[in-house]
Amino acid sequence: MKYISIYFYNLKAYLIASMSYRMDFFIGLISSLIEQIVYLIFLNVLFANIKEIAGFNYGQMLFIYGMATIGRSVHLIFFDNLWMFGSRYIRKGEFERLLIMPINPLFQLICERVQLQGFGTTLIGAIATYQAYHLLGLHWNIFHLLLFVFICICIGLLYAAIQLGPTALAFWIVESFPITMGIFSLNQMAQYPIKIYPTFIQLILIFVFPYAFTSFFQLFIF
């Protein structure tokens, strides 16, 4: 309960600060929406010329994209401050401030920033999933819906867990952002069926940086 109250206190403080720069918020939100819409346009153009990719049709690809996007938005909203760890908390010495606080330093690091633009990404992912739901002729009950929400939250946590490893390199190299971004960019490969990649790449996406579990395998649950 203590951690929940602390989180909402930090959230309130961050929202007040963010509203001081409303234009920045709206520009970030619009750019996030444009990025996702461009990919959806690409997907539509692609499947206007081909019927399937590695045995996956348009509806299945849209479902993979929708689930991965919602999960990524969970990561974006709640764990965005991890990107600042090297440049702000290590280079500028702010990590010492977290260490003297009577709460978990990682928790404090996470809750000091909330990326509100992620809600736009959530909306696009939800729309894509809704469209895929009808294209695939799915029939969900309340259990399936709750399971879907739970899986999306787990996907967001998985994104954060994968990011924590390279982020922690900042303790030795200070600026770990380039390495973290390089590894994180592999998640884009998980937006497609991993069957299209060589075995070596598949093993990396399953066992080393398990982005395959952020979208591909979940398709078989539903």
Short mmCIF file of C-alpha atoms in Angstrom, two decimals:
data_model
loop_
_atom_site.label_atom_id
_atom_site.label_comp_id
_atom_site.label_asym_id
_atom_site.label_seq_id
_atom_site.Cartn_x
_atom_site.Cartn_y
_atom_site.Cartn_z
CA MET A 1 0.00 0.00 0.00
CA LYS A 2 2.89 2.35 0.79
CA TYR A 3 4.39 1.86 -2.66
CA ILE A 4 1.03 2.45 -4.34
CA SER A 5 0.52 5.75 -2.53
CA ILE A 6 4.09 6.82 -3.35
CA TYR A 7 3.58 5.95 -7.00
CA PHE A 8 0.40 8.02 -7.29
CA TYR A 9 2.07 10.91 -5.46
CA ASN A 10 4.91 10.87 -8.00
CA LEU A 11 2.39 10.50 -10.83
CA LYS A 12 0.47 13.56 -9.65
CA ALA A 13 3.67 15.61 -9.40
CA TYR A 14 4.77 14.53 -12.88
CA LEU A 15 1.37 15.33 -14.41
CA ILE A 16 1.42 18.82 -12.90
CA ALA A 17 4.89 19.41 -14.34
CA SER A 18 3.89 17.99 -17.74
CA MET A 19 0.89 20.29 -18.05
CA SER A 20 3.30 23.23 -17.93
CA TYR A 21 4.44 22.15 -21.40
CA ARG A 22 1.19 21.03 -23.01
CA MET A 23 2.38 21.61 -26.56
CA ASP A 24 5.26 19.17 -26.04
CA PHE A 25 2.76 16.56 -24.87
CA PHE A 26 0.50 16.96 -27.89
CA ILE A 27 3.41 16.96 -30.34
CA GLY A 28 4.72 13.76 -28.77
CA LEU A 29 1.27 12.18 -28.87
CA ILE A 30 0.73 13.07 -32.53
CA SER A 31 4.17 11.80 -33.55
CA SER A 32 3.49 8.53 -31.73
CA LEU A 33 0.16 8.13 -33.51
CA ILE A 34 1.71 8.90 -36.90
CA GLU A 35 4.41 6.27 -36.37
CA GLN A 36 1.85 3.55 -35.65
CA ILE A 37 -0.52 4.63 -38.43
CA VAL A 38 2.31 4.52 -40.98
CA TYR A 39 3.02 0.90 -40.02
CA LEU A 40 -0.66 0.00 -40.38
CA ILE A 41 -0.70 1.59 -43.84
CA PHE A 42 2.40 -0.43 -44.74
CA LEU A 43 0.69 -3.61 -43.53
CA ASN A 44 -2.40 -2.86 -45.62
CA VAL A 45 -0.34 -2.15 -48.73
CA LEU A 46 1.69 -5.32 -48.18
CA PHE A 47 -1.35 -7.58 -47.91
CA ALA A 48 -3.01 -5.87 -50.85
CA ASN A 49 -0.30 -7.53 -52.94
CA ILE A 50 0.23 -10.84 -51.10
CA LYS A 51 -2.16 -13.17 -49.28
CA GLU A 52 0.03 -14.31 -46.41
CA ILE A 53 3.48 -14.27 -44.81
CA ALA A 54 4.86 -17.65 -43.70
CA GLY A 55 1.30 -18.97 -43.50
CA PHE A 56 -0.05 -15.98 -41.55
CA ASN A 57 -2.84 -13.95 -43.12
CA TYR A 58 -3.68 -10.28 -42.69
CA GLY A 59 -5.92 -10.83 -39.68
CA GLN A 60 -3.27 -12.82 -37.84
CA MET A 61 -0.58 -10.27 -38.62
CA LEU A 62 -2.86 -7.51 -37.40
CA PHE A 63 -3.47 -9.42 -34.18
CA ILE A 64 0.27 -9.88 -33.64
CA TYR A 65 0.81 -6.17 -34.22
CA GLY A 66 -2.08 -5.11 -31.98
CA MET A 67 -1.04 -7.22 -29.02
CA ALA A 68 2.63 -6.25 -29.34
CA THR A 69 1.71 -2.57 -29.62
CA ILE A 70 -0.50 -2.59 -26.52
CA GLY A 71 2.22 -4.41 -24.57
CA ARG A 72 4.83 -1.95 -25.81
CA SER A 73 2.60 0.94 -24.76
CA VAL A 74 2.50 -0.47 -21.21
CA HIS A 75 6.28 -0.42 -21.23
CA LEU A 76 6.33 3.08 -22.73
CA ILE A 77 3.91 4.52 -20.17
CA PHE A 78 5.36 3.04 -16.99
CA PHE A 79 9.03 2.29 -17.72
CA ASP A 80 10.11 5.16 -19.97
CA ASN A 81 12.46 6.56 -17.33
CA LEU A 82 14.79 3.59 -17.79
CA TRP A 83 16.04 5.30 -20.96
CA MET A 84 17.31 8.19 -18.82
CA PHE A 85 19.31 6.04 -16.41
CA GLY A 86 22.77 6.51 -17.89
CA SER A 87 22.57 10.11 -19.08
CA ARG A 88 20.72 11.49 -16.05
CA TYR A 89 21.09 9.24 -13.02
CA ILE A 90 24.66 8.00 -13.54
CA ARG A 91 26.35 10.81 -15.47
CA LYS A 92 24.77 13.57 -13.37
CA GLY A 93 24.97 11.64 -10.10
CA GLU A 94 21.23 11.58 -9.41
CA PHE A 95 21.33 7.87 -8.65
CA GLU A 96 22.81 8.71 -5.23
CA ARG A 97 19.59 10.56 -4.45
CA LEU A 98 17.64 7.36 -5.07
CA LEU A 99 19.98 5.34 -2.86
CA ILE A 100 19.37 7.46 0.23
CA MET A 101 15.59 7.23 -0.07
CA PRO A 102 13.86 4.68 2.21
CA ILE A 103 12.30 2.83 -0.73
CA ASN A 104 13.51 0.54 -3.49
CA PRO A 105 15.76 2.57 -5.87
CA LEU A 106 14.43 0.78 -8.96
CA PHE A 107 10.84 1.55 -7.95
CA GLN A 108 11.67 5.21 -7.41
CA LEU A 109 13.48 5.34 -10.76
CA ILE A 110 10.46 3.91 -12.56
CA CYS A 111 7.81 6.08 -10.95
CA GLU A 112 9.61 9.40 -11.45
CA ARG A 113 8.44 9.57 -15.07
CA VAL A 114 5.27 8.53 -16.89
CA GLN A 115 5.15 8.74 -20.68
CA LEU A 116 1.59 9.88 -21.39
CA GLN A 117 2.07 9.61 -25.16
CA GLY A 118 1.90 5.86 -24.66
CA PHE A 119 -1.87 6.10 -24.33
CA GLY A 120 -2.04 7.01 -28.01
CA THR A 121 -0.08 3.86 -28.82
CA THR A 122 -2.50 1.88 -26.65
CA LEU A 123 -5.42 3.26 -28.66
CA ILE A 124 -3.90 2.27 -32.00
CA GLY A 125 -3.07 -1.21 -30.70
CA ALA A 126 -6.61 -1.66 -29.38
CA ILE A 127 -8.12 -0.60 -32.72
CA ALA A 128 -5.84 -3.01 -34.61
CA THR A 129 -6.73 -5.85 -32.24
CA TYR A 130 -10.46 -5.09 -32.56
CA GLN A 131 -10.21 -5.23 -36.34
CA ALA A 132 -8.23 -8.48 -36.18
CA TYR A 133 -10.84 -9.91 -33.80
CA HIS A 134 -13.52 -9.54 -36.46
CA LEU A 135 -11.32 -10.62 -39.37
CA LEU A 136 -10.39 -13.85 -37.57
CA GLY A 137 -13.96 -14.53 -36.46
CA LEU A 138 -12.99 -14.82 -32.80
CA HIS A 139 -15.61 -15.19 -30.08
CA TRP A 140 -14.34 -14.12 -26.68
CA ASN A 141 -16.02 -14.26 -23.30
CA ILE A 142 -15.04 -12.27 -20.23
CA PHE A 143 -12.31 -14.81 -19.42
CA HIS A 144 -10.64 -14.32 -22.81
CA LEU A 145 -10.82 -10.55 -22.43
CA LEU A 146 -9.25 -10.61 -18.97
CA LEU A 147 -6.60 -13.04 -20.23
CA PHE A 148 -5.82 -10.68 -23.11
CA VAL A 149 -5.39 -7.73 -20.72
CA PHE A 150 -3.21 -9.83 -18.40
CA ILE A 151 -1.01 -10.97 -21.29
CA CYS A 152 -0.59 -7.39 -22.54
CA ILE A 153 0.56 -6.32 -19.06
CA CYS A 154 3.00 -9.24 -18.98
CA ILE A 155 4.32 -8.22 -22.40
CA GLY A 156 5.01 -4.74 -21.05
CA LEU A 157 6.85 -6.23 -18.08
CA LEU A 158 8.85 -8.45 -20.43
CA TYR A 159 9.93 -5.43 -22.47
CA ALA A 160 11.08 -3.77 -19.23
CA ALA A 161 12.91 -6.90 -18.05
CA ILE A 162 14.82 -7.19 -21.33
CA GLN A 163 15.71 -3.51 -21.18
CA LEU A 164 17.03 -3.67 -17.62
CA GLY A 165 20.02 -5.80 -18.60
CA PRO A 166 21.71 -3.42 -21.06
CA THR A 167 20.51 -0.41 -19.04
CA ALA A 168 22.51 -1.67 -16.04
CA LEU A 169 25.69 -1.44 -18.14
CA ALA A 170 25.59 2.27 -17.31
CA PHE A 171 27.24 1.39 -13.99
CA TRP A 172 30.40 0.58 -15.99
CA ILE A 173 30.18 2.53 -19.26
CA VAL A 174 27.93 5.41 -18.06
CA GLU A 175 26.12 5.94 -21.37
CA SER A 176 24.35 2.66 -22.09
CA PHE A 177 21.63 4.17 -24.29
CA PRO A 178 23.11 3.14 -27.69
CA ILE A 179 23.50 -0.50 -26.62
CA THR A 180 20.06 -0.56 -25.01
CA MET A 181 18.43 0.98 -28.08
CA GLY A 182 20.23 -1.46 -30.38
CA ILE A 183 18.93 -4.44 -28.42
CA PHE A 184 15.46 -2.93 -27.98
CA SER A 185 15.13 -2.38 -31.73
CA LEU A 186 15.04 -6.17 -32.13
CA ASN A 187 11.44 -6.03 -30.91
CA GLN A 188 10.46 -4.80 -34.36
CA MET A 189 11.38 -8.22 -35.74
CA ALA A 190 8.77 -9.77 -33.44
CA GLN A 191 6.02 -7.94 -35.33
CA TYR A 192 6.37 -10.63 -38.00
CA PRO A 193 6.18 -14.43 -37.76
CA ILE A 194 9.58 -15.62 -36.55
CA LYS A 195 9.38 -18.46 -39.08
CA ILE A 196 10.53 -16.05 -41.78
CA TYR A 197 13.93 -15.65 -40.09
CA PRO A 198 16.93 -18.01 -40.13
CA THR A 199 17.17 -20.48 -37.25
CA PHE A 200 19.96 -18.47 -35.63
CA ILE A 201 17.77 -15.34 -35.49
CA GLN A 202 14.84 -17.37 -34.18
CA LEU A 203 16.97 -18.68 -31.31
CA ILE A 204 18.03 -15.14 -30.41
CA LEU A 205 14.42 -13.91 -30.40
CA ILE A 206 13.32 -16.85 -28.24
CA PHE A 207 16.18 -17.50 -25.80
CA VAL A 208 18.57 -14.51 -25.74
CA PHE A 209 16.30 -11.50 -26.16
CA PRO A 210 12.89 -13.19 -25.99
CA TYR A 211 10.88 -10.70 -28.00
CA ALA A 212 9.09 -13.60 -29.69
CA PHE A 213 7.10 -13.90 -26.46
CA THR A 214 5.80 -10.35 -26.88
CA SER A 215 3.47 -11.24 -29.75
CA PHE A 216 4.14 -14.35 -31.84
CA PHE A 217 3.45 -17.15 -29.34
CA GLN A 218 0.44 -15.38 -27.81
CA LEU A 219 -1.39 -15.72 -31.12
CA PHE A 220 -1.74 -19.45 -30.54
CA ILE A 221 -3.46 -18.90 -27.17
CA PHE A 222 -6.46 -17.27 -28.76
#
